Structures are given as C-alpha cells and as structure tokens.
Coordinates of C-alpha atoms in Angstrom, one line a residue:
Chain A
M1 CA -0.3 -0.1 0.0
A2 CA 1.4 3.2 -1.1
L3 CA 1.1 5.4 2.0
T4 CA 3.3 8.0 1.3
A5 CA 3.2 11.8 0.6
V6 CA 6.3 12.8 -0.6
P7 CA 6.3 16.6 -2.3
L8 CA 6.7 16.4 -5.7
F9 CA 9.7 18.9 -5.8
L10 CA 13.0 17.5 -7.4
P11 CA 16.1 19.1 -6.1
G12 CA 18.4 20.6 -8.7
S13 CA 20.8 23.8 -9.3
S14 CA 19.6 25.1 -12.8
P15 CA 18.4 28.7 -13.3
V16 CA 15.0 27.5 -13.1
H17 CA 15.4 26.3 -9.8
R18 CA 17.3 29.3 -8.6
L19 CA 14.8 31.7 -9.3
G20 CA 12.7 33.1 -6.3
A21 CA 9.3 31.5 -5.7
G22 CA 7.7 34.6 -5.9
A23 CA 8.9 35.7 -9.1
K24 CA 8.0 32.2 -10.5
L25 CA 4.5 32.5 -9.6
L26 CA 3.9 35.8 -10.8
G27 CA 5.5 34.5 -14.2
L28 CA 2.8 31.6 -14.3
L29 CA -0.1 34.2 -13.1
G30 CA 1.3 36.4 -15.9
T31 CA 1.2 33.6 -18.6
G32 CA -2.5 32.8 -17.5
V33 CA -3.3 36.2 -18.3
A34 CA -1.6 36.3 -21.6
L35 CA -2.7 32.9 -23.1
A36 CA -6.3 34.1 -22.2
V37 CA -6.1 37.0 -24.6
W38 CA -3.8 36.0 -27.0
R39 CA -4.3 32.4 -28.6
S40 CA -4.0 31.9 -32.0
P41 CA -2.2 28.9 -33.4
W42 CA 1.0 30.8 -33.9
Q43 CA 1.1 32.3 -30.3
V44 CA 0.1 29.2 -28.6
G45 CA 2.8 27.1 -30.2
L46 CA 5.6 29.8 -29.3
A47 CA 4.3 29.4 -25.6
L48 CA 4.6 25.5 -25.9
A49 CA 7.7 25.9 -27.3
L50 CA 8.9 28.6 -24.4
V51 CA 7.5 26.0 -21.8
L52 CA 9.6 23.2 -23.3
A53 CA 12.3 25.0 -23.5
L54 CA 12.3 26.3 -19.9
H55 CA 12.0 22.2 -19.1
A56 CA 15.1 21.6 -20.9
V57 CA 16.8 24.7 -19.0
A58 CA 16.0 23.0 -15.4
R59 CA 17.5 20.0 -16.6
L60 CA 14.7 17.8 -15.6
P61 CA 14.5 14.0 -16.5
L62 CA 11.8 13.5 -19.5
R63 CA 10.2 11.3 -17.7
V64 CA 8.5 13.9 -15.7
L65 CA 7.3 15.7 -18.7
G66 CA 6.2 12.3 -20.2
R67 CA 3.9 11.6 -17.0
Q68 CA 2.6 15.1 -17.4
V69 CA 1.7 14.8 -21.0
V70 CA 0.3 11.2 -20.4
G71 CA -2.1 12.6 -17.6
L72 CA -3.5 15.5 -20.1
A73 CA -3.8 13.5 -23.0
W74 CA -7.0 11.8 -22.1
V75 CA -8.6 15.0 -22.1
A76 CA -6.5 17.2 -24.5
V77 CA -6.8 14.7 -27.6
P78 CA -10.9 14.3 -27.4
L79 CA -11.2 18.1 -26.5
L80 CA -9.2 18.7 -29.7
V81 CA -11.3 16.6 -31.9
V82 CA -14.5 17.8 -30.8
Q83 CA -13.4 21.4 -31.1
W84 CA -11.9 20.9 -34.7
V85 CA -15.5 19.4 -35.5
L86 CA -17.6 22.0 -33.6
A87 CA -15.7 25.0 -34.4
S88 CA -12.4 25.1 -36.6
W89 CA -9.0 24.1 -35.9
Q90 CA -7.8 27.2 -35.0
T91 CA -10.0 27.1 -31.9
G92 CA -9.0 23.8 -31.2
V93 CA -5.2 24.6 -31.2
G94 CA -5.9 27.5 -29.3
V95 CA -8.2 26.0 -26.3
V96 CA -6.2 22.6 -25.9
G97 CA -2.6 24.0 -26.6
S98 CA -3.2 27.1 -24.1
F99 CA -4.5 24.6 -21.3
V100 CA -1.6 22.2 -22.1
S101 CA 1.1 24.8 -21.9
L102 CA -0.5 26.5 -18.5
V103 CA -0.8 23.1 -16.8
L104 CA 3.1 22.1 -18.3
L105 CA 4.5 25.6 -16.8
A106 CA 2.8 25.3 -13.5
G107 CA 4.2 21.6 -13.2
L108 CA 7.6 23.3 -13.6
V109 CA 6.8 25.5 -11.2
T110 CA 5.9 22.7 -8.8
V111 CA 8.8 20.7 -9.4
T112 CA 11.4 23.3 -9.2
T113 CA 10.2 25.2 -5.9
R114 CA 11.0 23.9 -2.5
T115 CA 7.6 23.5 -0.6
T116 CA 9.2 25.2 2.0
A117 CA 10.0 28.5 0.0
M118 CA 6.2 28.1 -1.2
V119 CA 4.9 28.3 2.2
D120 CA 7.1 31.4 2.9
V121 CA 5.4 33.2 -0.2
V122 CA 1.7 32.1 1.0
V123 CA 2.8 33.8 4.1
R124 CA 4.0 37.0 2.5
V125 CA 1.4 37.2 0.5
C126 CA -1.0 36.8 3.8
G127 CA 0.9 39.5 5.4
W128 CA -0.9 42.0 2.6
L129 CA -4.2 40.7 4.2
R130 CA -3.3 41.9 7.7
R131 CA -5.8 44.6 7.3
F132 CA -8.5 42.1 6.5
G133 CA -8.1 40.3 9.7
V134 CA -5.6 37.8 8.3
D135 CA -2.8 36.9 10.6
P136 CA 0.2 35.8 8.4
E137 CA 1.8 34.0 11.4
R138 CA -0.8 32.0 12.1
V139 CA -1.6 30.9 8.3
G140 CA 2.1 30.0 8.6
L141 CA 1.0 27.6 11.6
M142 CA -1.6 26.1 9.8
L143 CA 0.3 25.2 6.9
A144 CA 2.9 23.6 9.3
L145 CA 0.4 22.0 11.0
G146 CA -1.6 20.6 7.8
I147 CA 1.4 19.3 6.2
R148 CA 2.3 17.2 9.6
S149 CA -1.1 16.1 9.8
V150 CA -1.2 14.4 6.6
H151 CA 1.8 12.0 8.0
V152 CA 0.0 11.5 11.1
V153 CA -3.5 10.5 9.5
L154 CA -1.8 8.5 7.2
G155 CA -0.4 6.8 10.0
L156 CA -3.6 6.3 11.8
A157 CA -5.0 4.7 8.2
Q158 CA -2.7 2.4 8.3
E159 CA -3.2 1.2 12.2
V160 CA -7.0 1.2 11.4
R161 CA -6.8 -0.5 8.0
E162 CA -4.8 -3.3 10.1
A163 CA -7.3 -3.3 12.5
Q164 CA -9.9 -3.9 10.0
Y165 CA -8.1 -6.9 8.4
A166 CA -7.6 -8.5 11.5
R167 CA -11.2 -8.6 12.1
G168 CA -12.1 -9.8 8.7
L169 CA -14.1 -6.4 7.5
R170 CA -11.9 -5.9 4.3
S171 CA -14.4 -3.9 2.2
S172 CA -16.7 -2.2 4.8
P173 CA -16.3 1.6 3.8
R174 CA -17.8 2.6 7.2
A175 CA -15.4 0.0 9.6
F176 CA -12.5 2.0 8.1
A177 CA -14.2 5.7 7.7
V178 CA -15.3 5.8 11.6
P179 CA -12.9 4.7 13.6
L180 CA -9.8 6.8 11.4
L181 CA -12.2 9.8 11.9
V182 CA -12.5 9.0 15.7
R183 CA -9.1 8.6 16.2
S184 CA -8.2 11.6 14.3
L185 CA -10.6 13.8 16.1
R186 CA -8.8 12.4 19.5
H187 CA -5.5 13.1 18.3
A188 CA -6.8 16.5 17.5
D189 CA -7.7 17.0 20.7
R190 CA -4.2 16.4 22.4
L191 CA -2.9 18.9 19.6
G192 CA -5.0 21.3 20.4
E193 CA -4.3 21.1 24.3
A194 CA -0.4 21.4 23.0
L195 CA -1.6 24.5 21.0
S196 CA -2.9 26.2 24.1
A197 CA -0.2 25.4 26.3
R198 CA 2.0 27.0 24.1
G199 CA -0.1 30.2 24.2
V200 CA -1.9 30.4 20.8
D201 CA -5.2 31.2 22.2
D202 CA -3.8 34.4 24.2
Chain B
M1 CA -12.1 33.8 16.6
L2 CA -10.6 30.7 16.1
T3 CA -9.7 28.6 19.6
S4 CA -6.4 26.5 19.6
R5 CA -8.9 23.5 19.4
D6 CA -10.6 24.5 16.3
L7 CA -7.2 25.5 14.6
S8 CA -6.2 21.5 15.7
L9 CA -9.4 20.1 14.2
I10 CA -9.1 22.1 10.7
A11 CA -5.3 20.9 10.7
I12 CA -6.0 17.2 11.6
F13 CA -9.1 16.9 9.1
T14 CA -6.5 18.2 6.4
G15 CA -4.7 15.1 6.9
V16 CA -8.5 12.8 6.7
I17 CA -9.1 14.4 3.3
A18 CA -5.8 13.8 1.9
A19 CA -5.8 10.1 3.7
L20 CA -9.3 9.4 2.1
G21 CA -7.7 10.5 -1.5
L22 CA -4.3 8.4 -0.9
V23 CA -5.6 5.0 0.5
P24 CA -6.9 2.6 -2.0
A25 CA -10.3 3.2 -2.8
V26 CA -13.1 0.8 -1.6
A27 CA -15.2 -1.0 -4.1
P28 CA -18.8 -2.1 -2.7
F29 CA -21.0 -3.8 -4.9
G30 CA -18.4 -6.3 -6.2
G31 CA -16.5 -3.0 -7.6
A32 CA -19.3 -2.4 -9.8
V33 CA -19.4 1.5 -8.3
P34 CA -15.7 2.7 -8.1
I35 CA -15.3 4.9 -5.1
T36 CA -12.5 7.6 -4.4
A37 CA -13.0 8.6 -1.2
Q38 CA -11.6 11.9 -1.4
S39 CA -15.2 13.8 -2.3
M40 CA -16.4 12.0 1.0
G41 CA -13.7 13.8 2.8
I42 CA -15.0 17.4 1.3
M43 CA -18.8 16.2 2.5
L44 CA -17.2 14.8 5.8
A45 CA -15.1 17.9 6.9
G46 CA -18.9 19.9 6.7
A47 CA -20.9 16.7 8.3
I48 CA -18.3 16.4 11.1
L49 CA -16.8 20.0 11.9
G50 CA -19.7 22.2 10.9
A51 CA -19.8 25.1 8.1
K52 CA -16.8 27.1 9.1
R53 CA -14.2 24.9 10.1
G54 CA -15.1 22.3 7.4
A55 CA -14.5 25.1 4.6
L56 CA -11.4 26.1 6.1
S57 CA -9.9 22.9 6.7
V58 CA -10.8 22.2 2.8
L59 CA -9.1 25.9 2.1
L60 CA -6.0 24.5 3.9
F61 CA -6.2 21.3 1.9
L62 CA -6.3 22.9 -1.5
T63 CA -3.4 25.3 -0.5
L64 CA -1.4 22.4 0.6
V65 CA -1.9 20.8 -2.8
A66 CA -1.5 24.2 -4.7
I67 CA 2.2 24.5 -2.7
G68 CA 3.1 21.1 -4.3
L69 CA 1.9 18.2 -2.1
P70 CA 0.5 15.6 -4.1
L71 CA -2.7 15.0 -2.0
L72 CA -5.5 15.0 -4.7
S73 CA -6.6 11.4 -5.3
G74 CA -4.2 9.4 -7.7
G75 CA -1.7 11.4 -6.1
R76 CA -2.0 14.8 -8.0
G77 CA -0.9 17.9 -6.8
G78 CA 0.7 20.9 -7.4
L79 CA -0.4 24.3 -9.7
G80 CA -1.1 22.3 -12.6
V81 CA -4.4 20.8 -11.2
F82 CA -5.7 24.4 -11.1
A83 CA -5.3 24.8 -14.7
G84 CA -7.1 21.9 -15.8
P85 CA -10.5 21.7 -16.4
S86 CA -11.6 20.1 -13.1
V87 CA -10.7 23.4 -11.3
G88 CA -14.4 24.3 -10.9
Y89 CA -14.4 21.3 -8.7
L90 CA -11.5 22.6 -6.6
V91 CA -13.1 25.8 -6.2
G92 CA -16.4 24.1 -5.4
F93 CA -14.8 22.1 -2.7
P94 CA -14.7 24.7 -0.1
V95 CA -18.5 25.9 -0.9
A96 CA -19.9 22.4 -0.8
A97 CA -18.0 21.6 2.7
F98 CA -19.7 25.1 4.0
L99 CA -23.1 23.9 2.6
V100 CA -22.9 20.6 3.8
G101 CA -22.0 21.8 7.2
L102 CA -24.4 24.5 7.5
L103 CA -27.1 22.4 6.7
T104 CA -25.7 19.7 9.0
E105 CA -25.5 22.4 11.9
R106 CA -29.5 22.6 10.9
I107 CA -30.2 19.2 11.6
G108 CA -28.1 19.3 15.0
R109 CA -27.2 16.8 17.7
P110 CA -28.7 13.8 17.3
Y111 CA -27.7 13.4 13.8
R112 CA -30.8 12.3 11.6
L113 CA -29.7 10.2 8.8
P114 CA -32.3 10.9 6.1
L115 CA -31.8 14.6 6.6
G116 CA -28.1 14.0 6.9
V117 CA -28.3 12.6 3.2
M118 CA -30.2 14.8 1.9
A119 CA -27.8 17.8 3.2
N120 CA -24.8 15.9 1.5
I121 CA -26.6 15.4 -1.8
L122 CA -27.5 19.1 -1.9
G123 CA -24.2 20.5 -0.7
G124 CA -21.6 17.7 -1.5
V125 CA -23.3 16.4 -5.2
L126 CA -25.8 19.4 -6.6
A127 CA -23.7 22.5 -5.5
L128 CA -20.3 21.0 -6.1
N129 CA -21.4 19.8 -9.5
A130 CA -23.0 22.9 -10.5
I131 CA -19.7 24.7 -9.9
G132 CA -17.9 22.0 -11.4
I133 CA -19.5 22.1 -14.4
V134 CA -19.3 25.7 -14.9
G135 CA -15.7 25.6 -14.3
M136 CA -15.2 22.7 -16.8
A137 CA -17.2 24.9 -19.7
L138 CA -15.0 27.8 -19.3
V139 CA -11.5 26.0 -19.2
L140 CA -12.5 23.2 -22.2
H141 CA -14.8 26.2 -24.2
V142 CA -17.9 23.7 -24.6
G143 CA -21.6 24.5 -24.0
L144 CA -23.2 24.0 -20.4
V145 CA -25.2 20.9 -21.5
K146 CA -22.0 19.5 -23.0
A147 CA -20.3 19.7 -20.0
T148 CA -23.3 18.4 -17.9
T149 CA -23.0 14.9 -20.1
L150 CA -19.4 14.7 -19.4
A151 CA -19.8 15.4 -15.4
A152 CA -23.4 13.1 -15.7
V153 CA -21.2 9.7 -15.9
F154 CA -20.0 10.3 -12.0
M155 CA -23.2 11.5 -10.6
P156 CA -24.7 8.1 -9.3
G157 CA -21.6 7.5 -7.7
D158 CA -21.5 10.7 -6.2
V159 CA -24.9 10.0 -4.7
V160 CA -23.7 6.9 -3.2
K161 CA -20.6 8.6 -1.5
A162 CA -23.4 11.1 -0.2
V163 CA -25.4 8.4 1.2
L164 CA -22.0 6.7 2.5
T165 CA -21.0 9.9 3.9
A166 CA -24.1 10.3 6.4
F167 CA -23.7 6.7 7.7
V168 CA -20.2 7.5 8.7
A169 CA -21.3 11.0 10.1
A170 CA -23.7 9.4 12.3
G171 CA -21.1 7.0 13.6
V172 CA -18.7 9.7 14.1
H173 CA -21.0 11.9 16.1
A174 CA -22.4 8.9 18.2
A175 CA -19.0 8.1 19.4
Y176 CA -17.5 11.5 19.5
P177 CA -20.2 14.2 20.6
G178 CA -19.8 17.8 21.0
L179 CA -19.3 18.9 17.3
I180 CA -22.1 20.1 16.5
P181 CA -24.9 21.9 18.5
S182 CA -27.6 19.8 20.0
R183 CA -31.4 20.6 19.0
A184 CA -32.2 20.7 23.2
D185 CA -29.8 23.8 23.4
R186 CA -31.1 25.9 20.7
R187 CA -34.7 26.2 22.2
T188 CA -34.7 27.6 25.6
P189 CA -37.5 26.1 27.2
V190 CA -40.3 28.6 28.1
D191 CA -40.1 27.9 32.0
R192 CA -36.2 29.1 31.8
V193 CA -36.9 32.3 30.1
P194 CA -35.3 34.9 32.1
A195 CA -37.7 37.4 33.6

C-alpha cells in the first residue's frame, strides 16, 4: 500500500531552480492572463515551445514531462477533436494548446520550487491581507500543522486498516472511516491542548 | 475567533481529506461502483466539523495541494491542477463543505440520517457539480449542456458517496459528541426564560 506523501519537488541547481518562488508564481500568473487573451495557433505554439525550453533549462528528467503529458492526453486529445469538428482547427489548437502549456508551466514551477519556499510566499501574501483580519503567522502555523497532519493521519489510517483486516472486514468503508475519524478527532484534542499550552489562544 | 481546538481540528481534518484520497479506494457492490473516497472527505469535513471549520479545513487542503503536495486522489498535486478542467470542482470543494456543514448544523445533534443524506446531496453533489460544470465549460470552451453530460457519468457514484458519508457521520457523531450544536440547546424552554 503506497501510504506516502512525498512532495513533488525535485532538487536541482539550474537557473529555473534558483529563481525566487514569488517570481516564478508571478510568471505563471502572467502567462495565464496572456494565454487567455492571445490564443491564435502561432502564439500558443510559441508559448508551448517556451515552456518546453524552460523544462530543458531546468534539466529535468524526461519522465517528469512524460508523466504530465500522459495525464493530460486523455482530456486534450478528445477535446481537440471536438473543437475541430464543432468550431475550427484554429480554435481547437488555441484552446487545447493554451491549457496544455499552462498545466505544463505550473507543473514546472511545482517541480523546481521547494515546499518551504512556497509556504514563505503564501505567508508573505497573507501579510498584505493583515488589514482584513488575516494573521500571517497563524497561516504559517496552519500550513505547518496541515503538512504534519497528513503524515499523522496516514499513520492512523494504516493502523485502522490493519485492525480492519484482523477482524475480517475487508471491504467495509464504514468500518474504515468511522474509527479513522474518531482516532483523528482524539488526536486533534491532544494537539489543541498542546497549542493552548504554547499560548496560541492568548 | 478560532480557538486552538478549532485550529487543531481544521489541521487534522486536512490530513483526513488527504488520507481518504491516498488510501486505496474501496469498491463495494462487487467493484461495480468505483469510489475514490476523497470527495467523501470534502462532505465529511462539513458533516463532522460544521460549516466554518469544515470550509477552512478544505481551504487548507487546497493550499497544501497548490504548494506542491500530491494529495489529490491519484497522487495529483501542484499548481497544474488549478489550470486543468477540474478546477471548478476544486473551487467548489470549500463551498460544498460549507453548505453541507450549514445544513448539518441545522439538523443538530442527535444526527438524523435521512436529513444528513439530503444535506450531503444538496451541498456535496448538486452545489459541487453546478460549480464544477461551469468551471469545466469555461476551461474547455464547451457548452454547459456538453459539460453536464461529461459530468453526469460520475453523479450516481456521487450520490452513493453522499449516502455513505451520512452513515459515517452518524457513527462519528455518536462516538464523539459535541462537534455540532444539540437541538435541545438551541430552544430555550419557556419556563426558563429569564424574567
């Protein structure tokens, strides 16, 4: 059973890796806006070529790109056919090409940016929202607790799954979900006590 | 204001939503209805924690997905999923959790199964699919009718999940009371109204 949740980040030292997380996210946002406005076949082709060039600059293994392309193909190919028949091939290439380039670019940002750097960007952006009552430090704490909780609950799930097998309740979703939730809620109680002991409520 | 208990419930439930997407899916009825348990996690967030904490927990989950943790069912994650055709469903997740939570809080404790099923279907199937279909139509540039037919394949499974979620929520509220307000607390008896 694959009960692991490794981040999608792949370490490296290319210029794409070294670029700041905020800059990469801004670039992604800009590309999204640009591709919503300009989507003629040659503009989309240029965008796709640039995204592929960036993949090459980041020196990522080809299987990273291949996995994403396979994941996209099941939706991109039928959509291209539908748009070609219903509208024109130009529309099809524009719609499908812009969506494929954006997903690949977003994937590139994720693979080349450390999770902690992303957390820092989220906390920094939340600093601008301070006047609306958002506490950036609390957001950072929640992100750290959330990442930790994924591992905690996966561990609990493993325990519950083993208990379920031991009792012979192999395919009962209820016999899995109820104990998992109750154990998780009890863990949350202890976590809450630990947080208030550290003065989070004050 | 959120207490430290609220914060810990929100964080832990993020882990629950992730676990339900990563643990191999359960397939009852001889495997005829494939069930990825993740959308159950979204409905459960509302049905267990209530509207506000449920929606915040789903938001935290989506933030972790966005910063690169592969927590969506099938190990998907990263920013790419927010550019894909299922973005409407991702946007709809917190809304669905909020609606399910709001309706569940109206039901109150003790949890009532038929009303719980209705709450899950209204919030977790109808509202979620409405937002998801609009998102799909926008990203794929197809009509709403075409997008609806694409989504319709998954709806029977969604209804099964909504029913299952109500059964699970009933079990959890029985074993761990105090997460949703009791019906008795909300109505002050006539003889105890302060003079």
